[in-house]
Amino acid sequence: MSQFASPQVQRGFTLIELMIAVAIVGILAAVAVPQYKDYVRRGSLSESFSQLADYRVKMEQYYQDNRNYGTTTCVDAAAAPSWKTFVPTGAKNFTYACGLTSSGQGYTLTATGKTGTVSLGHVYTINEANVQATTTFKGAAMTGKNCWLAKGSEC
C-alpha cells in the first residue's frame, strides 16, 4: 500500500451551489407570483362584465314593455319581473347597484369589487346608451375611460 491515500470522491452539493439554487428559485418566485395574482384578478373581472351586460339587456326589455326603466328606483313597478332587484345569483366578486335619472328615462348600472376579493378596487358602469366606463381600476380613480379595463390602463 502506498503512503498516499487515494482522493475521496465528493458527494452532494456545496453550500455555494445550494445558495445559487435558492437565489434562482427566489428570482423566479418574485416574477411569477405577481403575474399569477394579476392573472387571477383579471379572471374575476369577467363576472362584472357579463352581469352588467346581462342586466342591461333586461333593462332594455323592460323598457320595451313599460316605456321607462322604473318609477322611483330601477324597475320597481308592481308588474316588474323577479330580476328587478338586480342581485345576480352567484355573484362572488362584485356588488351591483342601479340608479335612475330623474326622468326615469335613463339609468346607470354599477359593479363594485367586494372587500376581501381580488376584484377590490375595481368599479365599472354601463348606462342606457351602452356607454361602458371604468371609474376605478386597481384602486386608482380613472377619468375618461369609456371601456371596461381589464389588463392595462388604456382602452
Short mmCIF file of C-alpha atoms in Angstrom, two decimals, residues 10 12-24:
data_model
loop_
_atom_site.label_atom_id
_atom_site.label_comp_id
_atom_site.label_asym_id
_atom_site.label_seq_id
_atom_site.Cartn_x
_atom_site.Cartn_y
_atom_site.Cartn_z
CA GLN A 10 -17.01 14.22 -3.20
CA GLY A 12 -23.63 16.13 -2.51
CA PHE A 13 -23.76 19.86 -3.03
CA THR A 14 -21.56 22.59 -1.71
CA LEU A 15 -23.07 25.48 0.22
CA ILE A 16 -22.38 27.83 -2.70
CA GLU A 17 -24.24 25.57 -5.15
CA LEU A 18 -27.18 25.37 -2.77
CA MET A 19 -27.28 29.17 -2.29
CA ILE A 20 -27.23 29.72 -6.08
CA ALA A 21 -30.19 27.36 -6.49
CA VAL A 22 -32.10 29.18 -3.71
CA ALA A 23 -31.37 32.55 -5.35
CA ILE A 24 -32.66 31.31 -8.72
#
